[in-house]
Amino acid sequence: MSRSPSDVPNPAVRRLSLYLRQLETLAATDVATVSSRKLAQSLNLTDAQVRKDLAYFGQFGRPGVGYEVVPLIQRLRGIFGTDRTTHTLIVGAGNLGRAVAAYGGFRAKGFELVAVFDSDEKKIGRKVARLPVQPLEELPEVINKHDVRMAILAVPAGAAQAVADRLIELGIRGILNFAPTPLQVPSSVTTRSVDVAAELEQLSFLTSAE
Amino acid sequence: MSRSPSDVPNPAVRRLSLYLRQLETLAATDVATVSSRKLAQSLNLTDAQVRKDLAYFGQFGRPGVGYEVVPLIQRLRGIFGTDRTTHTLIVGAGNLGRAVAAYGGFRAKGFELVAVFDSDEKKIGRKVARLPVQPLEELPEVINKHDVRMAILAVPAGAAQAVADRLIELGIRGILNFAPTPLQVPSSVTTRSVDVAAELEQLSFLTSAE
């Protein structure tokens, strides 16, 4: 019953993440079933929306019972592909790269960080998240050896596009971009951007009116 | 000439962040002026878009010369309110909160981290980004003393809403939410969310089709 990712609207996929998070919270408190209404309410959505989003992937709920929490978590993780371990690497071992590497949430989401890279000679060999920083020349070997398909970009804005181009050339299909600049990539490659500085600026702007 | 933040569409404000970043990169390489066309091209936008976005805030460019890089940076920082120091605090000293605190980009954006809080007794007194972790009971004192208006939320999903409610009650007007859950806030309060786990899930989903 699973659809091709391109068939499912982005906002629905984004809400799927929210459903998964709520279900994980419920599972942690041993709740066995949940209605679409309750799941919807906890996220300020309508139950019709919840049912429609999940219907992209099959028939999950049971009338009068609702959704079984643990099986639905497993199905959602299967849909996201986070039920198996995905190898990832970080390029950029500066402040931002080290902070991202230190974030423990990767493993819980099925991502294993296998290597950290930097172009700065002085950083090579230093430990980041227990991994020695490697020079960019070693990217091909690491990507091949660990079958890495996704990479995290935490380099300065000016270097981001060149590094992204190189990663894509080496077979990377998905890039989580923390560099504060947009990337131009071929349509076969997916990027998601997290720009903490821009979020801070937006907040500062939006809260400055008195 | 400055507008009320609510008059300016969100996507325009977001692009303003991109312009600022590109201008900062140009300034770092001693470029004195830039045309709207060149600024647009580097971001894959049209020059009309750039001119329109900037026109919300006044008349910046000069015909035949373009934008003067350093003065425009100063104006944009003024618009964002990042030309002065904004005090901020972090609630949550777990993996995520520590990673966010370690991120050096705050200061460059005019934000000074003045305190870190956690509800876990065992974390109180530990140093995070050179600040001792404080109990939540000390929030009112710190917010008053440092005139804190913006806060960073890095607590588990289950605790996020209660902490946000408390922060708002104490006068916080803007929240940068790293907790993987949406927040319900009054219209007088602005939130921006950064959900790294959700971005990873989206990437995993979108790159899983072979």
Coordinates of C-alpha atoms in Angstrom, one line a residue:
Chain A
M1 CA 0.0 0.0 0.0
S2 CA 2.9 2.4 0.2
R3 CA 3.0 5.3 -2.2
S4 CA 5.8 6.9 -4.0
P5 CA 7.1 9.8 -1.9
S6 CA 6.4 12.2 -4.7
D7 CA 2.7 11.3 -4.6
V8 CA 2.3 12.6 -1.1
P9 CA 2.0 16.4 -0.4
N10 CA 4.9 17.8 1.7
P11 CA 2.6 19.2 4.4
A12 CA 1.1 15.7 4.9
V13 CA 4.6 14.2 5.3
R14 CA 5.4 17.0 7.8
R15 CA 2.3 16.2 9.8
L16 CA 3.2 12.5 9.8
S17 CA 6.3 13.5 11.8
L18 CA 4.0 15.2 14.3
Y19 CA 1.7 12.2 14.6
L20 CA 4.7 9.9 15.1
R21 CA 6.0 12.2 17.9
Q22 CA 2.6 12.2 19.7
L23 CA 2.3 8.5 19.3
E24 CA 5.8 8.0 20.8
T25 CA 4.8 10.1 23.7
L26 CA 1.6 8.0 24.2
A27 CA 3.6 4.8 23.9
A28 CA 6.0 6.0 26.6
T29 CA 3.0 6.3 29.0
D30 CA 1.7 2.8 27.9
V31 CA -1.4 4.1 26.1
A32 CA -2.5 1.3 23.8
T33 CA -5.0 2.9 21.4
V34 CA -5.9 6.5 20.4
S35 CA -8.7 7.9 18.3
S36 CA -8.1 10.2 15.3
R37 CA -10.0 12.8 17.3
K38 CA -7.7 12.7 20.2
L39 CA -4.6 12.6 18.1
A40 CA -6.0 15.6 16.1
Q41 CA -6.9 17.6 19.2
S42 CA -3.4 17.3 20.7
L43 CA -2.0 18.9 17.5
N44 CA -4.8 21.4 16.9
L45 CA -5.9 19.7 13.7
T46 CA -9.2 18.2 12.6
D47 CA -9.8 14.4 12.9
A48 CA -10.6 14.4 9.1
Q49 CA -7.1 15.8 8.4
V50 CA -5.5 13.0 10.5
R51 CA -7.5 10.3 8.7
K52 CA -6.8 11.8 5.3
D53 CA -3.0 12.0 5.9
L54 CA -2.8 8.4 7.1
A55 CA -5.0 7.2 4.3
Y56 CA -2.2 8.0 1.8
F57 CA -0.4 5.0 3.2
G58 CA -3.2 2.5 3.9
Q59 CA -6.0 1.6 6.3
F60 CA -4.8 2.0 9.9
G61 CA -7.6 2.7 12.3
R62 CA -10.3 0.3 13.5
P63 CA -13.9 1.6 13.9
G64 CA -14.7 2.0 17.6
V65 CA -11.1 1.3 18.6
G66 CA -9.0 3.9 16.9
Y67 CA -5.4 3.5 16.1
E68 CA -3.3 0.9 17.9
V69 CA -0.3 3.0 19.1
V70 CA 2.6 0.7 18.8
P71 CA 1.8 -0.9 15.5
L72 CA 1.1 2.6 14.0
I73 CA 4.5 3.8 15.3
Q74 CA 6.1 0.9 13.5
R75 CA 4.2 1.6 10.3
L76 CA 5.1 5.3 10.4
R77 CA 8.8 4.5 11.0
G78 CA 8.6 2.1 8.1
I79 CA 7.1 4.8 5.9
F80 CA 9.9 7.2 6.9
G81 CA 12.6 4.6 6.5
T82 CA 13.7 5.3 10.1
D83 CA 13.0 1.7 11.2
R84 CA 16.4 0.8 9.8
T85 CA 19.8 2.5 10.4
T86 CA 20.7 5.2 7.8
H87 CA 24.4 6.2 7.7
T88 CA 25.0 9.9 7.6
L89 CA 28.1 12.1 7.7
I90 CA 28.7 15.8 8.6
V91 CA 30.8 18.1 6.6
G92 CA 32.0 21.1 8.7
A93 CA 33.5 20.7 12.2
G94 CA 33.1 24.3 13.3
N95 CA 30.8 25.5 16.0
L96 CA 27.7 24.6 14.1
G97 CA 28.9 21.2 12.9
R98 CA 30.1 20.2 16.4
A99 CA 26.7 21.3 17.9
V100 CA 24.8 19.2 15.3
A101 CA 27.1 16.2 15.9
A102 CA 26.5 16.5 19.7
Y103 CA 22.8 16.4 19.2
G104 CA 21.7 13.0 20.5
G105 CA 18.5 12.8 18.5
F106 CA 20.0 11.3 15.4
R107 CA 20.4 7.8 16.7
A108 CA 16.8 7.8 18.1
K109 CA 15.6 8.6 14.5
G110 CA 17.6 5.7 13.0
F111 CA 20.5 7.8 11.8
E112 CA 24.1 6.8 12.6
L113 CA 26.8 9.4 12.2
V114 CA 29.8 7.6 10.6
A115 CA 32.2 10.4 9.9
V116 CA 32.9 14.1 10.2
F117 CA 34.8 16.1 7.6
D118 CA 36.5 19.5 7.4
S119 CA 38.6 21.3 4.9
D120 CA 40.7 23.0 7.6
E121 CA 43.9 21.2 8.2
K122 CA 44.1 22.3 11.8
K123 CA 40.8 20.5 12.6
I124 CA 41.9 17.2 11.0
G125 CA 42.2 14.4 13.6
R126 CA 40.4 16.3 16.4
K127 CA 37.5 14.3 17.9
V128 CA 33.9 15.4 17.3
A129 CA 31.2 13.2 18.8
R130 CA 34.0 10.6 19.3
L131 CA 34.8 10.6 15.5
P132 CA 38.2 12.0 14.2
V133 CA 37.7 14.8 11.8
Q134 CA 38.8 13.7 8.3
P135 CA 39.9 15.7 5.3
L136 CA 37.5 16.1 2.3
E137 CA 39.8 13.9 0.2
E138 CA 38.6 10.9 2.2
L139 CA 34.9 11.5 1.3
P140 CA 34.7 9.0 -1.6
E141 CA 36.2 6.2 0.5
V142 CA 33.8 6.8 3.5
I143 CA 30.7 7.2 1.3
N144 CA 31.5 3.9 -0.5
K145 CA 32.5 1.9 2.5
H146 CA 29.4 2.9 4.6
D147 CA 27.0 3.3 1.7
V148 CA 26.2 6.8 2.8
R149 CA 23.2 8.4 0.9
M150 CA 22.5 11.4 3.2
A151 CA 24.8 14.1 4.4
I152 CA 24.6 17.0 6.8
L153 CA 26.1 20.3 5.7
A154 CA 27.4 22.6 8.4
V155 CA 30.0 24.7 6.5
P156 CA 30.0 28.5 6.1
A157 CA 27.6 29.9 3.5
G158 CA 30.4 30.7 1.0
A159 CA 31.5 27.0 0.9
A160 CA 28.2 25.3 0.9
Q161 CA 27.4 25.0 -2.8
A162 CA 30.8 23.6 -3.7
V163 CA 30.7 21.0 -1.0
A164 CA 27.1 20.1 -1.9
D165 CA 28.1 19.7 -5.6
R166 CA 30.9 17.4 -4.5
L167 CA 28.7 15.3 -2.3
I168 CA 26.1 14.9 -5.0
E169 CA 28.8 13.9 -7.5
L170 CA 29.8 11.2 -5.0
G171 CA 26.3 9.8 -4.8
I172 CA 24.7 11.6 -1.9
R173 CA 20.9 11.8 -2.5
G174 CA 19.7 13.9 0.5
I175 CA 21.3 16.9 2.2
L176 CA 20.3 18.4 5.6
N177 CA 21.6 21.9 5.1
F178 CA 22.5 23.9 8.2
A179 CA 24.6 26.4 6.1
P180 CA 22.8 29.8 6.0
T181 CA 22.4 29.8 2.2
P182 CA 20.0 28.1 -0.2
L183 CA 21.5 25.2 -2.4
Q184 CA 20.9 24.6 -6.1
V185 CA 20.7 20.8 -6.6
P186 CA 19.4 18.5 -9.4
S187 CA 15.8 17.3 -9.1
S188 CA 17.1 13.8 -8.1
V189 CA 18.5 15.2 -4.9
T190 CA 16.5 16.4 -1.9
T191 CA 17.5 19.1 0.5
R192 CA 16.0 20.4 3.8
S193 CA 17.3 23.5 5.3
V194 CA 17.6 24.5 9.0
D195 CA 18.8 28.1 9.3
V196 CA 18.9 28.9 13.0
A197 CA 20.3 32.4 12.4
A198 CA 17.4 33.2 10.1
E199 CA 14.9 31.9 12.6
L200 CA 16.4 34.1 15.2
E201 CA 16.2 37.1 12.9
Q202 CA 12.6 36.4 12.0
L203 CA 11.8 36.2 15.8
S204 CA 13.7 39.4 16.5
F205 CA 11.9 41.2 13.7
L206 CA 8.4 39.9 14.6
T207 CA 8.8 40.7 18.3
S208 CA 10.3 44.1 17.8
A209 CA 7.0 46.0 17.3
E210 CA 6.0 47.7 20.5
Chain B
M1 CA 10.1 54.5 6.6
S2 CA 10.1 51.4 8.7
R3 CA 6.8 49.3 8.6
S4 CA 5.1 47.5 11.3
P5 CA 6.3 43.9 11.2
S6 CA 2.7 42.7 10.7
D7 CA 2.5 44.6 7.4
V8 CA 5.3 42.7 5.8
P9 CA 4.6 39.2 4.4
N10 CA 6.6 36.4 6.2
P11 CA 8.3 35.1 3.0
A12 CA 9.7 38.6 2.4
V13 CA 11.1 38.7 5.9
R14 CA 12.6 35.3 5.3
R15 CA 14.3 36.5 2.1
L16 CA 15.6 39.5 3.9
S17 CA 17.6 37.1 6.0
L18 CA 19.1 35.6 2.8
Y19 CA 19.9 39.1 1.5
L20 CA 21.7 39.9 4.7
R21 CA 23.7 36.7 4.6
Q22 CA 24.8 37.3 1.0
L23 CA 25.7 41.0 1.8
E24 CA 27.7 39.9 4.8
T25 CA 29.6 37.5 2.5
L26 CA 30.3 40.3 0.0
A27 CA 31.4 42.6 2.8
A28 CA 33.9 40.0 4.0
T29 CA 35.5 40.1 0.6
D30 CA 35.5 43.9 0.5
V31 CA 32.8 44.3 -2.2
A32 CA 31.5 47.8 -1.9
T33 CA 28.4 47.8 -4.1
V34 CA 26.1 45.1 -5.6
S35 CA 23.2 45.3 -8.1
S36 CA 19.8 43.9 -7.4
R37 CA 20.4 41.6 -10.4
K38 CA 23.6 40.1 -8.9
L39 CA 22.1 39.8 -5.4
A40 CA 19.0 38.1 -7.0
Q41 CA 21.1 35.7 -9.1
S42 CA 23.1 34.5 -6.2
L43 CA 19.8 33.4 -4.5
N44 CA 18.0 32.2 -7.6
L45 CA 15.5 35.0 -7.4
T46 CA 14.5 37.8 -9.8
D47 CA 15.8 41.3 -9.4
A48 CA 12.2 42.6 -9.3
Q49 CA 11.7 40.4 -6.2
V50 CA 14.7 41.8 -4.4
R51 CA 13.7 45.3 -5.2
K52 CA 10.1 44.7 -4.1
D53 CA 11.2 43.1 -0.8
L54 CA 13.6 45.9 0.1
A55 CA 11.0 48.5 -0.9
Y56 CA 8.9 47.5 2.1
F57 CA 11.5 49.3 4.2
G58 CA 12.5 52.3 2.1
Q59 CA 14.6 53.3 -0.9
F60 CA 18.0 51.7 -0.7
G61 CA 19.5 51.3 -4.2
R62 CA 21.0 54.0 -6.4
P63 CA 20.4 53.9 -10.2
G64 CA 23.6 52.8 -12.0
V65 CA 25.4 52.1 -8.7
G66 CA 23.2 49.4 -7.0
Y67 CA 23.2 48.8 -3.3
E68 CA 26.0 50.0 -1.1
V69 CA 26.9 46.8 0.8
V70 CA 27.9 48.0 4.3
P71 CA 25.1 50.6 4.7
L72 CA 22.5 48.1 3.5
I73 CA 23.8 45.5 6.0
Q74 CA 23.4 48.1 8.8
R75 CA 19.9 49.0 7.7
L76 CA 18.9 45.3 7.5
R77 CA 20.3 44.6 11.0
G78 CA 18.4 47.7 12.2
I79 CA 15.2 46.3 10.6
F80 CA 15.7 42.9 12.3
G81 CA 16.7 44.5 15.6
T82 CA 19.9 42.5 15.6
D83 CA 22.1 45.7 15.6
R84 CA 21.6 45.8 19.3
T85 CA 22.1 43.0 21.9
T86 CA 19.0 41.0 22.7
H87 CA 19.2 38.9 25.8
T88 CA 17.9 35.4 25.5
L89 CA 17.8 32.3 27.7
I90 CA 17.5 28.6 27.1
V91 CA 15.2 26.2 29.0
G92 CA 16.4 22.6 28.7
A93 CA 19.9 21.5 29.4
G94 CA 19.7 18.1 27.8
N95 CA 21.5 17.0 24.6
L96 CA 19.5 19.4 22.5
G97 CA 19.8 22.4 24.8
R98 CA 23.5 22.0 25.2
A99 CA 24.0 21.7 21.5
V100 CA 22.0 24.9 20.9
A101 CA 23.9 26.7 23.7
A102 CA 27.2 25.6 22.1
Y103 CA 26.2 27.1 18.8
G104 CA 28.3 30.2 18.3
G105 CA 26.0 31.9 15.8
F106 CA 23.9 33.6 18.4
R107 CA 26.3 36.3 19.4
A108 CA 27.0 37.1 15.7
K109 CA 23.3 37.7 15.3
G110 CA 23.1 40.1 18.3
F111 CA 21.8 37.6 20.8
E112 CA 23.5 37.1 24.2
L113 CA 22.7 34.0 26.1
V114 CA 22.3 35.1 29.7
A115 CA 21.0 31.9 31.5
V116 CA 20.3 28.2 31.1
F117 CA 17.5 26.5 33.0
D118 CA 16.4 22.9 33.7
S119 CA 13.8 21.2 35.9
D120 CA 16.1 18.3 36.6
E121 CA 17.8 18.7 40.0
K122 CA 20.8 16.7 38.9
K123 CA 21.6 19.2 36.1
I124 CA 21.4 22.3 38.4
G125 CA 24.8 24.0 38.8
R126 CA 26.5 22.2 35.9
K127 CA 28.1 24.5 33.3
V128 CA 26.5 24.8 29.9
A129 CA 28.2 27.4 27.6
R130 CA 30.0 28.7 30.7
L131 CA 26.7 29.4 32.4
P132 CA 25.5 27.4 35.5
V133 CA 22.2 25.6 34.9
Q134 CA 19.5 27.2 37.1
P135 CA 16.2 25.8 38.4
L136 CA 13.0 27.0 36.8
E137 CA 12.1 28.8 40.1
E138 CA 14.7 31.4 39.2
L139 CA 13.1 32.3 35.9
P140 CA 11.2 35.4 37.1
E141 CA 14.4 36.9 38.7
V142 CA 16.5 36.4 35.6
I143 CA 13.9 37.6 33.2
N144 CA 13.4 40.8 35.2
K145 CA 17.1 41.4 35.8
H146 CA 18.2 41.0 32.2
D147 CA 14.9 42.3 30.6
V148 CA 14.7 39.0 28.6
R149 CA 11.9 39.0 25.9
M150 CA 13.0 36.0 23.9
A151 CA 13.6 32.5 25.0
I152 CA 14.8 29.2 23.4
L153 CA 12.9 26.1 24.3
A154 CA 14.8 22.8 24.2
V155 CA 12.8 20.6 26.5
P156 CA 11.1 17.2 25.7
A157 CA 7.9 17.4 23.7
G158 CA 5.8 16.5 26.7
A159 CA 7.0 19.5 28.8
A160 CA 7.1 22.1 26.1
Q161 CA 3.6 23.6 26.4
A162 CA 3.8 24.0 30.2
V163 CA 7.2 25.7 30.0
A164 CA 6.0 28.0 27.2
D165 CA 2.9 29.0 29.2
R166 CA 5.1 29.8 32.1
L167 CA 7.6 31.9 30.0
I168 CA 4.7 33.8 28.4
E169 CA 3.2 34.5 31.8
L170 CA 6.6 36.0 32.8
G171 CA 6.6 38.4 29.9
I172 CA 8.5 36.4 27.1
R173 CA 7.3 37.6 23.7
G174 CA 9.2 35.4 21.3
I175 CA 10.0 31.7 21.5
L176 CA 12.5 29.7 19.4
N177 CA 11.1 26.2 19.8
F178 CA 13.4 23.3 19.4
A179 CA 11.0 20.9 21.1
P180 CA 9.5 18.5 18.6
T181 CA 5.9 19.6 19.2
P182 CA 3.8 22.6 18.1
L183 CA 3.0 25.2 20.7
Q184 CA -0.3 27.0 21.3
V185 CA 0.4 30.6 22.1
P186 CA -1.6 33.9 22.3
S187 CA -1.5 36.1 19.2
S188 CA 0.8 38.6 21.1
V189 CA 3.5 36.0 21.2
T190 CA 5.6 34.8 18.2
T191 CA 7.1 31.4 17.9
R192 CA 9.4 29.8 15.3
S193 CA 10.1 26.1 15.4
V194 CA 13.2 24.2 14.4
D195 CA 12.5 20.5 14.5
V196 CA 15.7 18.7 13.4
A197 CA 14.2 15.2 13.9
A198 CA 11.3 16.1 11.7
E199 CA 13.6 17.4 9.0
L200 CA 15.6 14.2 9.2
E201 CA 12.4 12.2 8.8
Q202 CA 11.3 14.2 5.8
L203 CA 14.7 13.7 4.2
S204 CA 14.6 10.0 4.9
F205 CA 11.1 9.7 3.4
L206 CA 11.9 11.8 0.3
T207 CA 15.1 9.9 -0.5
S208 CA 13.8 6.5 0.1
A209 CA 12.1 6.0 -3.3
E210 CA 14.4 4.0 -5.6

